[in-house]
């Protein structure tokens, strides 16, 4: 498909740039830092940086340092997420801490985080633009950390969070990096606050739509596509939007079936499948899709005044994100 071909083409360019920046000694440290990058990822965030620059008639070469910086931050967060969750696999390969050990994994994450800012300051942009990029990205990193802790707290607490609390959490944990990707792309092309704000708004709303859809796939996704067991998020007790909606709307025996599987790592496969079927029967997918679409419409509205191929590609990405099949 054309949309994925564009993303793949962009990913190859970004990968080449990333690999050139993630070299050094001790070699093992840089092998660990680049492990997840080498073994997968669509490079959606760098794609958004580059297209947000192009929509404002900027050059790809100006956006490349920022594009690689956001991907480094993204991978830094993945390395640390996997440590916190004690996950053993990502992108079909062992996680960094499983392959290289905990001390090297922590250092690899730190290298990715530090290199992100080094790459930005080494760019050829003006001092004012560079300062803006560093300021925006550092704030996004703080948001990601806050969002991660909100997620951990939600998992620990017995109470079921409200939809507003869930949106606040994903707004920080996931959407912050989508937001800053588009804002940084704009900064690489212009110093006009309105343009930067419009692209920032597009990224934020795309990020929320992305996570809502991702959470839907986490509950009802086809294991052949997700590479995870059916109902994985339900079994793990994740308080995602589809699960919150299901628990709230289910009644009687249906509610018991869902709660029996929710957060139960030892739930029999047949009981987990039964719980997923109950969630399907409640019409949760349609309701969750509506929520994702609401944020997608906000995102598209942010680009109303622009035109050209880059806008078309960003809208196509938005469409792809929201309509991903389960």
XYZ file of C-alpha atoms in Angstrom:
326
model
C 0.000 0.000 0.000
C 1.120 3.533 -0.771
C 0.870 4.733 2.838
C 3.129 2.032 4.222
C 5.561 2.406 1.310
C 6.026 6.098 2.139
C 6.662 5.246 5.805
C 9.080 2.451 4.854
C 10.973 4.726 2.453
C 11.297 7.342 5.181
C 12.363 4.693 7.720
C 15.324 3.632 5.550
C 16.645 7.211 5.393
C 16.188 7.695 9.155
C 17.777 4.319 9.958
C 20.880 5.228 7.981
C 21.201 8.508 9.871
C 20.538 6.851 13.256
C 23.145 4.149 12.646
C 25.746 6.789 11.815
C 25.094 8.497 15.156
C 24.977 5.368 17.333
C 28.591 4.307 16.984
C 31.379 4.412 19.534
C 33.283 2.549 22.213
C 32.748 0.392 24.163
C 31.092 -1.245 21.148
C 28.796 -3.391 23.321
C 27.168 -0.270 24.769
C 26.309 1.045 21.303
C 25.176 -2.405 20.153
C 22.758 -2.404 23.100
C 21.600 1.170 22.385
C 20.870 0.298 18.754
C 19.432 -3.184 19.427
C 15.719 -2.288 19.192
C 16.345 0.194 16.364
C 18.100 -2.436 14.238
C 15.388 -5.014 14.918
C 12.206 -3.199 13.986
C 9.934 -0.208 14.361
C 7.989 1.794 11.759
C 9.685 5.140 12.589
C 6.286 6.846 12.779
C 7.597 9.671 14.968
C 10.516 10.597 12.654
C 8.060 10.391 9.753
C 5.895 12.981 11.499
C 8.901 15.253 12.117
C 9.867 15.176 8.436
C 6.328 15.586 7.057
C 5.607 18.436 9.518
C 8.715 20.183 8.223
C 7.741 19.558 4.592
C 4.155 20.777 5.036
C 5.692 24.201 5.814
C 8.032 23.937 2.787
C 11.116 23.060 4.861
C 13.997 20.813 3.793
C 14.253 17.162 4.893
C 17.960 17.672 5.698
C 17.026 20.351 8.251
C 14.598 17.982 9.980
C 16.805 14.870 10.076
C 18.606 15.609 13.394
C 15.244 16.272 15.121
C 13.729 13.173 13.509
C 16.535 10.961 14.796
C 16.392 12.635 18.236
C 12.709 11.749 18.767
C 13.373 8.160 17.688
C 16.243 7.938 20.180
C 13.977 9.229 22.958
C 11.268 6.769 21.896
C 13.713 3.859 22.060
C 15.105 5.100 25.374
C 11.560 4.903 26.769
C 11.090 1.383 25.327
C 14.308 0.109 26.952
C 13.222 1.446 30.341
C 9.590 0.317 29.891
C 10.787 -3.237 29.246
C 12.922 -3.144 32.393
C 10.000 -1.866 34.504
C 7.580 -4.430 33.065
C 10.203 -7.206 33.034
C 9.262 -7.942 29.421
C 11.390 -10.509 27.628
C 10.532 -9.852 23.965
C 9.977 -6.815 21.712
C 9.853 -6.684 17.878
C 10.228 -10.485 17.991
C 13.699 -10.315 19.611
C 14.907 -10.395 23.247
C 14.576 -7.053 25.040
C 17.776 -5.100 25.704
C 18.052 -6.095 29.371
C 17.476 -9.762 28.520
C 20.114 -9.779 25.771
C 22.767 -7.527 27.324
C 21.989 -7.615 31.057
C 20.446 -4.968 33.315
C 23.464 -2.642 33.867
C 24.221 -2.310 30.130
C 20.504 -1.867 29.322
C 20.216 1.050 31.765
C 23.346 2.642 30.314
C 22.090 2.021 26.762
C 18.898 3.909 27.598
C 20.942 6.735 29.088
C 23.106 6.907 25.946
C 20.001 7.124 23.717
C 18.564 9.907 25.888
C 21.821 11.887 25.905
C 22.559 11.361 22.209
C 19.116 12.753 21.309
C 20.082 16.174 22.647
C 23.622 15.947 21.292
C 22.273 15.314 17.775
C 19.999 18.374 17.996
C 22.778 20.692 19.193
C 25.060 19.436 16.407
C 22.521 20.416 13.730
C 22.958 23.381 11.379
C 19.823 25.193 12.511
C 19.910 28.657 14.093
C 20.639 29.017 17.809
C 17.025 30.142 18.402
C 15.585 27.077 16.614
C 17.990 24.727 18.409
C 17.011 26.189 21.793
C 13.329 25.694 20.948
C 13.933 22.078 19.904
C 15.831 21.272 23.111
C 13.187 22.999 25.245
C 10.284 21.175 23.552
C 11.923 17.755 23.627
C 13.006 18.029 27.278
C 9.440 18.960 28.304
C 8.097 15.975 26.334
C 10.545 13.698 28.165
C 9.221 14.957 31.523
C 5.635 14.343 30.316
C 6.524 10.783 29.265
C 7.975 10.035 32.726
C 4.904 11.498 34.440
C 2.603 9.532 32.145
C 4.503 6.323 32.814
C 4.070 6.755 36.564
C 0.360 7.565 36.157
C 0.059 4.279 34.246
C 1.887 2.382 37.013
C -0.328 3.983 39.688
C -3.479 3.090 37.745
C -2.333 -0.526 37.539
C -1.627 -0.658 41.280
C -4.897 0.923 42.450
C -8.045 -1.161 42.779
C -10.380 1.587 41.596
C -11.310 1.793 37.944
C -10.155 5.172 36.562
C -12.467 7.518 34.669
C -12.146 8.053 30.939
C -10.765 11.558 31.640
C -7.998 10.088 33.835
C -7.137 7.584 31.118
C -6.917 10.357 28.471
C -4.659 12.417 30.773
C -2.382 9.412 31.221
C -2.051 8.539 27.515
C -1.796 12.239 26.687
C 1.460 12.277 28.623
C 2.766 8.746 28.151
C 2.134 8.414 24.401
C 0.772 11.596 22.809
C 3.508 13.878 24.205
C 6.088 12.395 21.822
C 3.694 12.563 18.840
C 2.968 16.191 19.755
C 6.646 17.147 20.027
C 7.536 15.269 16.823
C 5.213 17.480 14.794
C 6.156 20.654 16.698
C 9.869 19.964 16.149
C 9.281 19.343 12.456
C 7.545 22.714 12.225
C 10.381 24.458 14.120
C 12.857 23.035 11.580
C 10.983 25.017 8.926
C 9.530 28.138 10.567
C 9.519 30.381 13.638
C 5.810 31.246 13.341
C 4.041 30.283 16.621
C 0.691 29.605 14.876
C 2.196 27.037 12.485
C 4.090 25.343 15.322
C 0.900 25.277 17.427
C -1.170 23.804 14.566
C 1.317 20.973 13.942
C 1.673 20.375 17.685
C -2.124 20.022 17.966
C -2.170 17.596 15.036
C 0.484 15.427 16.699
C -1.181 15.411 20.103
C -4.584 14.382 18.772
C -3.030 11.803 16.450
C -1.142 10.387 19.452
C -4.306 9.997 21.516
C -6.155 8.374 18.585
C -3.148 6.076 18.075
C -3.093 4.894 21.710
C -6.862 4.384 21.915
C -6.683 2.211 18.779
C -3.596 0.408 20.086
C -5.431 -0.398 23.317
C -8.365 -1.774 21.340
C -5.967 -4.066 19.456
C -4.411 -5.069 22.802
C -7.764 -6.487 23.916
C -9.274 -7.852 20.713
C -6.320 -8.059 18.341
C -5.569 -11.030 16.111
C -2.563 -12.823 17.680
C -1.107 -13.397 14.178
C -0.850 -9.633 13.747
C -0.131 -8.490 17.326
C 2.293 -11.352 18.126
C 0.595 -11.469 21.541
C -2.027 -13.887 22.941
C -5.676 -12.930 22.415
C -6.937 -10.720 25.255
C -3.373 -10.052 26.414
C -4.129 -6.637 27.966
C -7.212 -8.001 29.731
C -5.188 -10.818 31.307
C -2.473 -8.366 32.355
C -5.059 -6.114 34.021
C -4.337 -3.018 31.927
C -6.820 -0.240 32.585
C -7.162 0.786 28.955
C -10.212 2.504 27.444
C -11.854 -0.625 25.921
C -11.482 -2.494 29.216
C -12.793 0.469 31.251
C -15.811 0.727 28.908
C -16.439 -3.014 29.066
C -16.350 -3.196 32.876
C -18.608 -0.137 33.127
C -21.227 -1.326 30.634
C -21.313 -5.076 31.439
C -24.043 -6.377 33.714
C -24.634 -9.569 35.721
C -22.894 -12.686 34.459
C -21.141 -10.794 31.643
C -19.420 -8.567 34.190
C -18.355 -11.602 36.236
C -16.817 -13.235 33.140
C -14.790 -10.093 32.354
C -13.650 -9.568 35.956
C -12.645 -13.231 36.272
C -10.140 -12.725 33.427
C -9.111 -9.167 34.305
C -5.634 -9.078 35.854
C -5.569 -12.873 36.195
C -2.255 -14.124 34.795
C -3.380 -17.747 35.334
C -6.778 -17.449 33.661
C -7.504 -20.498 31.453
C -7.384 -19.763 27.729
C -11.049 -20.662 27.219
C -12.142 -18.234 29.979
C -10.028 -15.457 28.481
C -11.517 -16.065 25.020
C -14.991 -16.051 26.579
C -14.290 -12.667 28.212
C -13.100 -11.224 24.899
C -16.273 -12.494 23.196
C -18.382 -10.818 25.899
C -16.529 -7.521 25.277
C -17.181 -7.893 21.526
C -20.889 -8.540 22.169
C -21.146 -5.311 24.190
C -20.267 -3.272 21.090
C -17.105 -1.950 22.720
C -15.130 -1.870 19.468
C -17.596 0.521 17.842
C -17.608 2.836 20.886
C -13.805 2.871 21.155
C -13.477 3.549 17.413
C -15.824 6.544 17.838
C -13.558 7.950 20.554
C -10.456 7.498 18.383
C -12.286 9.128 15.454
C -13.164 12.144 17.613
C -9.466 12.852 18.203
C -8.624 12.084 14.575
C -11.128 14.734 13.454
C -9.511 17.268 15.811
C -6.113 16.388 14.345
C -7.319 16.842 10.755
C -8.908 20.184 11.624
C -5.487 21.441 12.809
C -4.158 21.105 9.249
C -7.130 22.848 7.608
C -5.170 25.822 6.244
C -2.385 23.767 4.607
C -2.131 21.955 1.293
C 0.306 19.848 -0.719
C 1.747 16.299 -0.686
C 3.031 16.439 2.909
C -0.454 17.294 4.190
C -1.929 14.404 2.180
C 0.670 12.046 3.670
C -0.041 13.195 7.239
C -3.805 12.755 6.745
C -3.165 9.310 5.207
C -1.097 8.401 8.285
C -3.926 9.588 10.526
C -6.411 7.479 8.572
C -4.097 4.453 8.763
C -3.643 4.831 12.535
C -7.365 5.073 13.324
C -8.548 2.344 10.932
C -5.974 -0.287 11.892
C -7.782 -3.614 12.039
C -8.022 -5.806 15.116
